Short mmCIF file of C-alpha atoms and ligand atoms in Angstrom, two decimals:
data_model
loop_
_atom_site.label_atom_id
_atom_site.label_comp_id
_atom_site.label_asym_id
_atom_site.label_seq_id
_atom_site.Cartn_x
_atom_site.Cartn_y
_atom_site.Cartn_z
CA UNK D 12 0.00 0.00 0.00
CA UNK D 13 2.28 2.62 -1.25
CA UNK D 14 1.31 6.17 -0.48
CA UNK D 15 2.58 8.82 -2.76
CA UNK D 16 4.31 11.49 -0.72
CA UNK D 17 5.85 14.66 -1.98
CA UNK D 18 9.59 15.11 -1.66
CA UNK D 19 10.95 15.80 1.82
CA UNK D 20 7.81 14.62 3.54
CA UNK D 21 7.88 11.78 6.03
CA UNK D 22 5.14 10.12 7.95
CA UNK D 23 5.58 9.27 11.60
CA UNK D 24 3.68 9.03 14.81
CA UNK D 25 3.41 12.05 17.01
CA UNK D 26 4.60 9.95 19.95
CA UNK D 27 7.72 8.98 18.09
CA UNK D 28 8.39 12.52 17.02
CA UNK D 29 8.08 13.75 20.61
CA UNK D 30 10.30 10.93 21.86
CA UNK D 31 12.86 11.69 19.16
CA UNK D 32 13.01 15.29 20.31
CA UNK D 33 13.21 14.36 23.95
CA UNK D 34 15.86 11.72 23.63
CA UNK D 35 18.20 13.96 21.69
CA UNK D 36 18.07 16.87 24.10
CA UNK D 37 18.39 15.33 27.53
CA UNK D 38 19.47 17.95 30.04
CA UNK D 39 21.17 16.21 32.92
CA UNK D 40 20.87 17.26 36.52
CA UNK D 41 24.24 16.30 38.00
CA UNK D 42 23.53 14.99 41.48
CA UNK D 43 27.18 14.20 42.13
CA UNK D 44 27.80 13.45 45.78
CA UNK D 45 31.03 11.46 45.69
CA UNK D 46 33.84 10.07 43.59
CA UNK D 47 31.55 8.99 40.75
CA UNK D 48 30.96 12.67 40.17
CA UNK D 49 34.50 12.96 38.89
CA UNK D 50 33.74 10.49 36.13
CA UNK D 51 30.53 12.34 35.47
CA UNK D 52 32.54 15.51 34.95
CA UNK D 53 34.94 13.62 32.69
CA UNK D 54 31.98 12.43 30.66
CA UNK D 55 30.86 15.97 30.09
CA UNK D 56 34.37 17.22 29.32
CA UNK D 57 35.98 17.43 25.94
CA UNK D 58 37.54 13.98 25.62
CA UNK D 59 34.32 12.05 25.96
CA UNK D 60 32.13 14.91 24.83
CA UNK D 61 28.61 14.16 25.89
CA UNK D 62 27.48 16.80 23.41
CA UNK D 63 27.65 14.12 20.72
CA UNK D 64 24.55 12.62 22.30
CA UNK D 65 22.74 15.85 22.96
CA UNK D 66 23.16 15.59 26.72
CA UNK D 67 25.90 18.05 27.45
CA UNK D 68 23.82 20.82 28.97
CA UNK D 69 24.31 20.18 32.66
CA UNK D 70 21.99 22.42 34.61
CA UNK D 71 22.17 22.95 38.32
CA UNK D 72 18.59 24.01 38.54
CA UNK D 73 16.19 21.06 38.64
CA UNK D 74 13.54 23.10 36.88
CA UNK D 75 15.59 23.05 33.70
CA UNK D 76 16.53 19.38 33.72
CA UNK D 77 14.90 16.18 32.63
CA UNK D 78 17.58 13.59 33.41
CA UNK D 79 18.83 13.12 36.92
CA UNK D 80 22.21 11.42 37.15
CA UNK D 81 22.82 10.33 40.72
CA UNK D 82 26.57 9.86 40.89
CA UNK D 83 27.79 8.77 44.27
CA UNK D 84 26.51 7.54 47.57
CA UNK D 85 23.48 9.18 49.10
CA UNK D 86 23.33 9.41 52.85
CA UNK D 87 20.13 9.56 54.83
CA UNK D 88 20.62 13.26 55.45
CA UNK D 89 20.88 13.86 51.72
CA UNK D 90 17.95 11.69 50.68
CA UNK D 91 15.21 14.26 51.42
CA UNK D 92 17.18 16.70 49.29
CA UNK D 93 17.42 14.16 46.49
CA UNK D 94 13.71 13.51 46.66
CA UNK D 95 12.88 17.18 46.67
CA UNK D 96 15.07 17.83 43.64
CA UNK D 97 13.50 14.90 41.86
CA UNK D 98 10.07 16.31 42.57
CA UNK D 99 11.08 19.74 41.37
CA UNK D 100 12.06 18.39 37.97
CA UNK D 101 9.40 18.62 35.32
CA UNK D 102 7.89 15.66 33.59
CA UNK D 103 8.92 13.89 31.49
CA UNK D 104 12.01 13.01 33.50
CA UNK D 105 14.34 10.08 33.83
CA UNK D 106 16.90 8.94 36.32
CA UNK D 107 20.25 7.21 35.92
CA UNK D 108 21.77 5.61 38.99
CA UNK D 109 25.48 5.81 38.38
CA UNK D 110 27.87 3.51 40.19
CA UNK D 111 27.67 0.82 42.80
CA UNK D 112 26.92 3.25 45.61
CA UNK D 113 23.94 4.95 44.09
CA UNK D 114 22.52 1.62 42.94
CA UNK D 115 23.11 -0.51 46.02
CA UNK D 116 25.02 1.41 48.65
CA UNK D 117 28.22 -0.23 47.46
CA UNK D 118 30.69 -1.07 50.15
CA UNK D 119 29.13 1.46 52.50
CA UNK D 120 26.72 -0.75 54.37
CA UNK D 121 26.54 1.60 57.32
CA UNK D 122 23.86 3.28 59.34
CA UNK D 123 23.92 6.47 57.31
CA UNK D 124 24.16 5.34 53.69
CA UNK D 125 21.01 4.61 51.73
CA UNK D 126 21.26 1.15 50.22
CA UNK D 127 20.22 2.04 46.73
CA UNK D 128 18.35 5.13 45.65
CA UNK D 129 15.79 2.99 43.83
CA UNK D 130 14.21 2.30 47.19
CA UNK D 131 13.05 5.88 47.33
CA UNK D 132 12.96 7.35 43.83
CA UNK D 133 12.33 5.70 40.46
CA UNK D 134 15.40 4.72 38.44
CA UNK D 135 15.51 4.02 34.72
CA UNK D 136 19.11 2.94 34.19
CA UNK D 137 21.68 1.44 36.49
CA UNK D 138 25.35 1.83 35.64
CA UNK D 139 27.60 -0.73 37.32
CA UNK D 140 31.15 0.08 38.29
CA UNK D 141 33.12 1.78 40.98
CA UNK D 142 33.36 4.26 39.42
CA UNK D 143 31.95 3.51 35.97
CA UNK D 144 34.07 4.73 33.12
CA UNK D 145 32.66 7.56 31.03
CA UNK D 146 32.02 5.08 28.23
CA UNK D 147 29.68 3.20 30.52
CA UNK D 148 27.76 6.32 31.39
CA UNK D 149 27.53 7.20 27.71
CA UNK D 150 26.26 3.70 27.03
CA UNK D 151 23.62 4.20 29.71
CA UNK D 152 22.54 7.43 28.09
CA UNK D 153 22.35 5.73 24.70
CA UNK D 154 20.30 2.93 26.20
CA UNK D 155 18.06 5.47 27.87
CA UNK D 156 17.61 7.16 24.52
CA UNK D 157 16.53 3.84 23.06
CA UNK D 158 14.12 3.37 25.91
CA UNK D 159 12.66 6.81 25.42
CA UNK D 160 12.30 6.23 21.69
CA UNK D 161 10.73 2.83 22.09
CA UNK D 162 8.19 3.46 24.78
CA UNK D 163 7.83 7.22 25.01
CA UNK D 164 4.49 8.84 24.39
CA UNK D 165 3.72 12.47 23.99
CA UNK D 166 1.33 12.40 26.94
CA UNK D 167 3.73 10.49 29.14
CA UNK D 168 1.53 7.41 29.40
CA UNK D 169 4.63 5.32 29.93
CA UNK D 170 5.01 6.91 33.35
CA UNK D 171 1.56 5.82 34.43
CA UNK D 172 2.29 2.97 36.80
CA UNK D 173 -1.14 1.40 36.65
CA UNK D 174 -1.19 0.93 32.92
CA UNK D 175 2.39 -0.33 32.92
CA UNK D 176 1.63 -2.96 35.48
CA UNK D 177 -1.45 -4.19 33.68
CA UNK D 178 0.18 -6.38 31.03
CA UNK D 179 2.30 -8.11 33.66
CA UNK D 180 -0.68 -8.87 35.82
CA UNK D 181 -2.48 -10.15 32.78
CA UNK D 182 0.28 -12.65 32.19
CA UNK D 183 0.10 -13.93 35.74
CA UNK D 184 -3.63 -14.48 35.69
CA UNK D 185 -3.65 -16.35 32.37
CA UNK D 186 -6.58 -14.36 31.11
CA UNK D 187 -8.81 -15.07 28.20
CA UNK D 188 -8.98 -12.35 25.64
CA UNK D 189 -12.22 -10.48 25.86
CA UNK D 190 -13.30 -12.07 29.16
CA UNK D 191 -10.77 -11.08 31.77
CA UNK D 192 -11.07 -7.49 32.99
CA UNK D 193 -7.32 -7.00 32.75
CA UNK D 194 -6.95 -8.39 29.28
CA UNK D 195 -9.16 -6.53 26.90
CA UNK D 196 -8.36 -5.11 23.57
CA UNK D 197 -7.25 -1.53 24.11
CA UNK D 198 -9.65 0.92 22.54
CA UNK D 199 -8.56 1.86 19.07
CA UNK D 200 -7.99 5.53 19.69
CA UNK D 201 -5.41 4.72 22.34
CA UNK D 202 -3.53 2.29 20.16
CA UNK D 203 -3.41 4.63 17.19
CA UNK U 138 61.56 19.90 76.20
CA UNK U 139 58.81 22.33 76.89
CA UNK U 140 56.46 19.40 77.04
CA UNK U 141 58.58 17.68 79.69
CA UNK U 142 58.62 20.82 81.80
CA UNK U 143 54.89 21.23 81.47
CA UNK U 144 54.21 17.63 82.37
CA UNK U 145 56.47 17.88 85.42
CA UNK U 146 54.71 21.02 86.58
CA UNK U 147 51.39 19.39 85.94
CA UNK U 148 52.11 16.29 88.03
CA UNK U 149 53.40 18.52 90.84
CA UNK U 150 50.39 20.76 90.74
CA UNK U 151 47.60 18.22 90.24
CA UNK U 152 48.03 15.06 92.32
CA UNK U 153 46.75 11.97 90.61
CA UNK U 154 47.84 12.95 87.12
CA UNK U 155 49.49 10.04 85.37
CA UNK U 156 51.95 10.73 82.60
CA UNK U 157 53.97 8.65 80.21
CA UNK U 158 55.59 8.93 76.85
CA UNK U 159 54.79 7.09 73.68
CA UNK U 160 56.99 7.45 70.61
CA UNK U 161 58.34 10.73 71.83
CA UNK U 162 54.96 12.24 72.60
CA UNK U 163 53.81 13.07 76.10
CA UNK U 164 50.51 11.71 77.30
CA UNK U 165 48.79 12.59 80.53
CA UNK U 166 45.71 11.08 82.07
CA UNK U 167 43.73 13.30 84.38
CA UNK U 168 40.62 13.01 86.46
CA UNK U 169 37.54 14.42 84.73
CA UNK U 170 36.90 16.88 87.54
CA UNK U 171 40.29 18.52 87.12
CA UNK U 172 40.35 18.40 83.32
CA UNK U 173 39.27 21.98 82.83
CA UNK U 174 41.86 23.24 85.31
CA UNK U 175 44.58 21.15 83.69
CA UNK U 176 43.81 22.49 80.25
CA UNK U 177 43.68 26.06 81.52
CA UNK U 178 47.00 25.52 83.28
CA UNK U 179 48.62 24.16 80.13
CA UNK U 180 47.23 26.98 78.04
CA UNK U 181 48.01 29.89 80.34
CA UNK U 182 51.27 28.87 81.94
CA UNK U 183 52.91 26.53 79.45
CA UNK U 184 52.09 28.05 76.06
CA UNK U 185 49.86 25.25 74.84
CA UNK U 186 47.61 27.82 73.24
CA UNK U 187 46.41 25.69 70.36
CA UNK U 188 43.64 23.15 70.74
CA UNK U 189 44.19 20.75 67.85
CA UNK U 190 41.34 18.37 68.41
CA UNK U 191 38.89 16.89 70.83
CA UNK U 192 37.90 13.36 70.19
CA UNK U 193 36.72 10.28 71.98
CA UNK U 194 37.27 6.54 71.95
CA UNK U 195 34.74 3.99 73.10
CA UNK U 196 36.59 1.20 74.93
CA UNK U 197 33.57 -1.05 75.34
CA UNK U 198 34.70 -4.71 75.11
CA UNK U 199 38.28 -3.54 74.75
CA UNK U 200 40.92 -5.81 76.16
CA UNK U 201 41.94 -4.79 79.72
CA UNK U 202 39.89 -1.62 79.59
CA UNK U 203 38.46 -0.46 82.90
CA UNK U 204 36.63 2.65 81.76
CA UNK U 205 34.37 3.13 78.82
CA UNK U 206 34.95 6.48 77.16
CA UNK U 207 38.43 7.90 76.67
CA UNK U 208 38.07 11.58 75.94
CA UNK U 209 41.17 12.94 74.22
CA UNK U 210 42.36 16.53 73.98
CA UNK U 211 45.30 17.31 71.73
CA UNK U 212 47.20 20.50 72.49
CA UNK U 213 50.16 22.17 70.82
CA UNK U 214 52.36 25.16 71.34
CA UNK U 215 52.41 27.64 68.54
CA UNK U 216 56.08 28.53 68.76
CA UNK U 217 57.83 25.21 69.18
CA UNK U 218 55.17 22.92 67.81
CA UNK U 219 55.41 20.79 70.96
CA UNK U 220 52.45 18.56 71.58
CA UNK U 221 50.73 16.95 74.48
CA UNK U 222 47.83 14.55 74.68
CA UNK U 223 45.45 14.92 77.60
CA UNK U 224 43.11 12.07 78.24
CA UNK U 225 40.35 11.54 80.72
CA UNK U 226 37.98 8.67 81.39
CA UNK U 227 34.22 8.89 81.50
CA UNK U 228 31.66 6.22 82.20
CA UNK U 229 28.00 5.46 81.79
CA UNK U 230 25.33 6.24 82.87
CA UNK U 231 26.21 9.91 82.63
CA UNK U 232 29.28 10.71 80.59
CA UNK U 233 29.48 14.37 81.54
CA UNK U 234 32.42 16.76 81.32
CA UNK U 235 32.89 20.50 81.65
CA UNK U 236 33.13 22.37 78.39
CA UNK U 237 36.32 24.08 77.29
CA UNK U 238 34.61 26.55 74.99
CA UNK U 239 35.47 29.26 77.53
CA UNK U 240 39.17 28.47 76.94
CA UNK U 241 39.03 27.91 73.19
CA UNK U 242 36.08 29.12 71.15
CA UNK U 243 37.12 26.61 68.54
CA UNK U 244 36.12 23.82 70.88
CA UNK U 245 32.50 24.57 70.04
CA UNK U 246 32.12 22.41 66.98
CA UNK U 247 34.57 19.79 68.24
CA UNK U 248 32.47 19.24 71.32
CA UNK U 249 29.32 19.17 69.24
CA UNK U 250 30.83 16.43 67.11
CA UNK U 251 31.81 14.36 70.14
CA UNK U 252 28.28 14.82 71.48
CA UNK U 253 26.83 13.82 68.15
CA UNK U 254 28.89 10.68 67.74
CA UNK U 255 29.41 9.52 71.34
CA UNK U 256 26.79 11.26 73.42
CA UNK U 257 29.26 12.90 75.77
CA UNK U 258 27.52 15.85 77.45
CA UNK U 259 29.59 19.01 77.70
CA UNK U 260 28.24 21.03 80.60
CA UNK U 261 28.25 24.73 79.88
CA UNK U 262 28.47 24.39 76.12
CA UNK U 263 26.57 27.31 74.55
CA UNK U 264 24.80 25.31 71.85
CA UNK U 265 25.08 21.57 72.20
CA UNK U 266 23.25 20.37 69.10
CA UNK U 267 24.02 17.65 66.60
CA UNK U 268 26.48 18.82 64.01
CA UNK U 269 26.76 16.08 61.41
CA UNK U 270 23.74 13.85 61.76
CA UNK U 271 20.20 15.05 61.18
CA UNK U 272 18.37 16.42 64.20
CA UNK U 273 15.88 13.56 64.17
CA UNK U 274 18.63 11.00 64.76
CA UNK U 275 18.16 9.32 68.10
CA UNK U 276 21.44 7.50 68.70
CA UNK U 277 25.12 8.19 68.97
CA UNK U 278 26.47 5.94 66.26
CA UNK U 279 30.17 5.72 67.10
CA UNK U 280 29.39 3.99 70.36
CA UNK U 281 30.48 0.39 70.06
CA UNK U 282 27.11 -0.95 71.12
CA UNK U 283 25.40 0.74 68.20
CA UNK U 284 24.90 -1.67 65.30
CA UNK U 285 27.00 -0.94 62.25
CA UNK U 286 24.00 -0.96 59.95
CA UNK U 287 21.96 1.27 62.19
CA UNK U 288 18.54 0.79 63.63
CA UNK U 289 16.55 1.45 60.50
CA UNK U 290 17.41 5.13 60.19
CA UNK U 291 18.37 4.77 56.55
CA UNK U 292 15.07 3.18 55.61
CA UNK U 293 12.56 5.53 57.15
CA UNK U 294 11.65 7.58 54.12
CA UNK U 295 8.65 7.55 51.89
CA UNK U 296 9.33 6.17 48.45
CA UNK U 297 8.46 8.38 45.52
CA UNK U 298 7.14 6.46 42.57
CA UNK U 299 6.54 7.29 38.96
CA UNK U 300 3.67 9.64 38.32
CA UNK U 301 3.57 10.88 41.90
CA UNK U 302 5.80 13.86 41.66
S1 SF4 I 161 30.60 3.58 43.24
FE1 SF4 I 161 32.77 3.78 43.78
S2 SF4 I 161 33.41 5.61 42.68
FE2 SF4 I 161 31.19 5.67 42.74
S3 SF4 I 161 30.66 6.87 44.56
FE3 SF4 I 161 30.74 4.73 45.17
S4 SF4 I 161 32.82 4.42 45.94
FE4 SF4 I 161 32.84 6.30 44.72
#
């Protein structure tokens, strides 16, 4: 079913167009609390040049950012600050947990260090390493770009927890199409 | 040199002061009641004007230890760089000591840190609040009977999930 299009005209979905714009202009919020922050700085500096991936504009104001990179361990005194900054960022927003400490607490299994920021804020990408090399962080950003492109919607439906959980629950309950309340054909206007 | 003279004068002036030397550095152990006088004496009459640090050691379960908290004051002279370590022992249930903020204003934050981490009460301190840990913290974590992983302090936050911000 070929459609005749004029020159320089492409057809796409609005969701994909929005995701394409978003993924190529991620503005990171550098939440660098420890040694991983040094690698984060190296990633932004000229040798590794995060600008190649459209993510070089580090902003220190959460209102201007849409990608939080938590680089370093977060202590319990810092966690309310982290949560507040996360809440101050505008949707759509993503989070990269950089390094062993941010992801799991690392070697710091002490009374003060939070054992993984994903217990308290949502995380999209985990970067292993202590510290991760800049290449690993760049890989995480590329993977995040793929994620944004693949599942992003212009209205941010991918952030809606309830609808994300639904397909999983449907698998567990072995539903029958058309009969189970969790496994119905989505209305056509949503599928587009 | 100057340290030896000061220690000699100290043992003559305050009975019960024990002194010894370890790797060329003088150490004295004093009774907690006379600690403030000893430090004032060292500062005013023997040129130990500089308070380097105040810290504490918890000797709970330590081999051969008879007292629990060893409170340590490090002093130095500004001209010769001579040093002396003044130590005193405190015990539960009320580890209480007189403040030295009237001698050195810089002792303010040092004493707050020792209070924060060990729960030593400095009587007369102008503002004995926690300095490093959050105000809601209920324990003194460098005490040896405090569990290394805490008592749940690091878990008591609400989790923010997607779509809630
Ligand atoms: S993961 Fe390693 S490099 Fe990164 S903050 Fe922790 S200790 Fe530092």
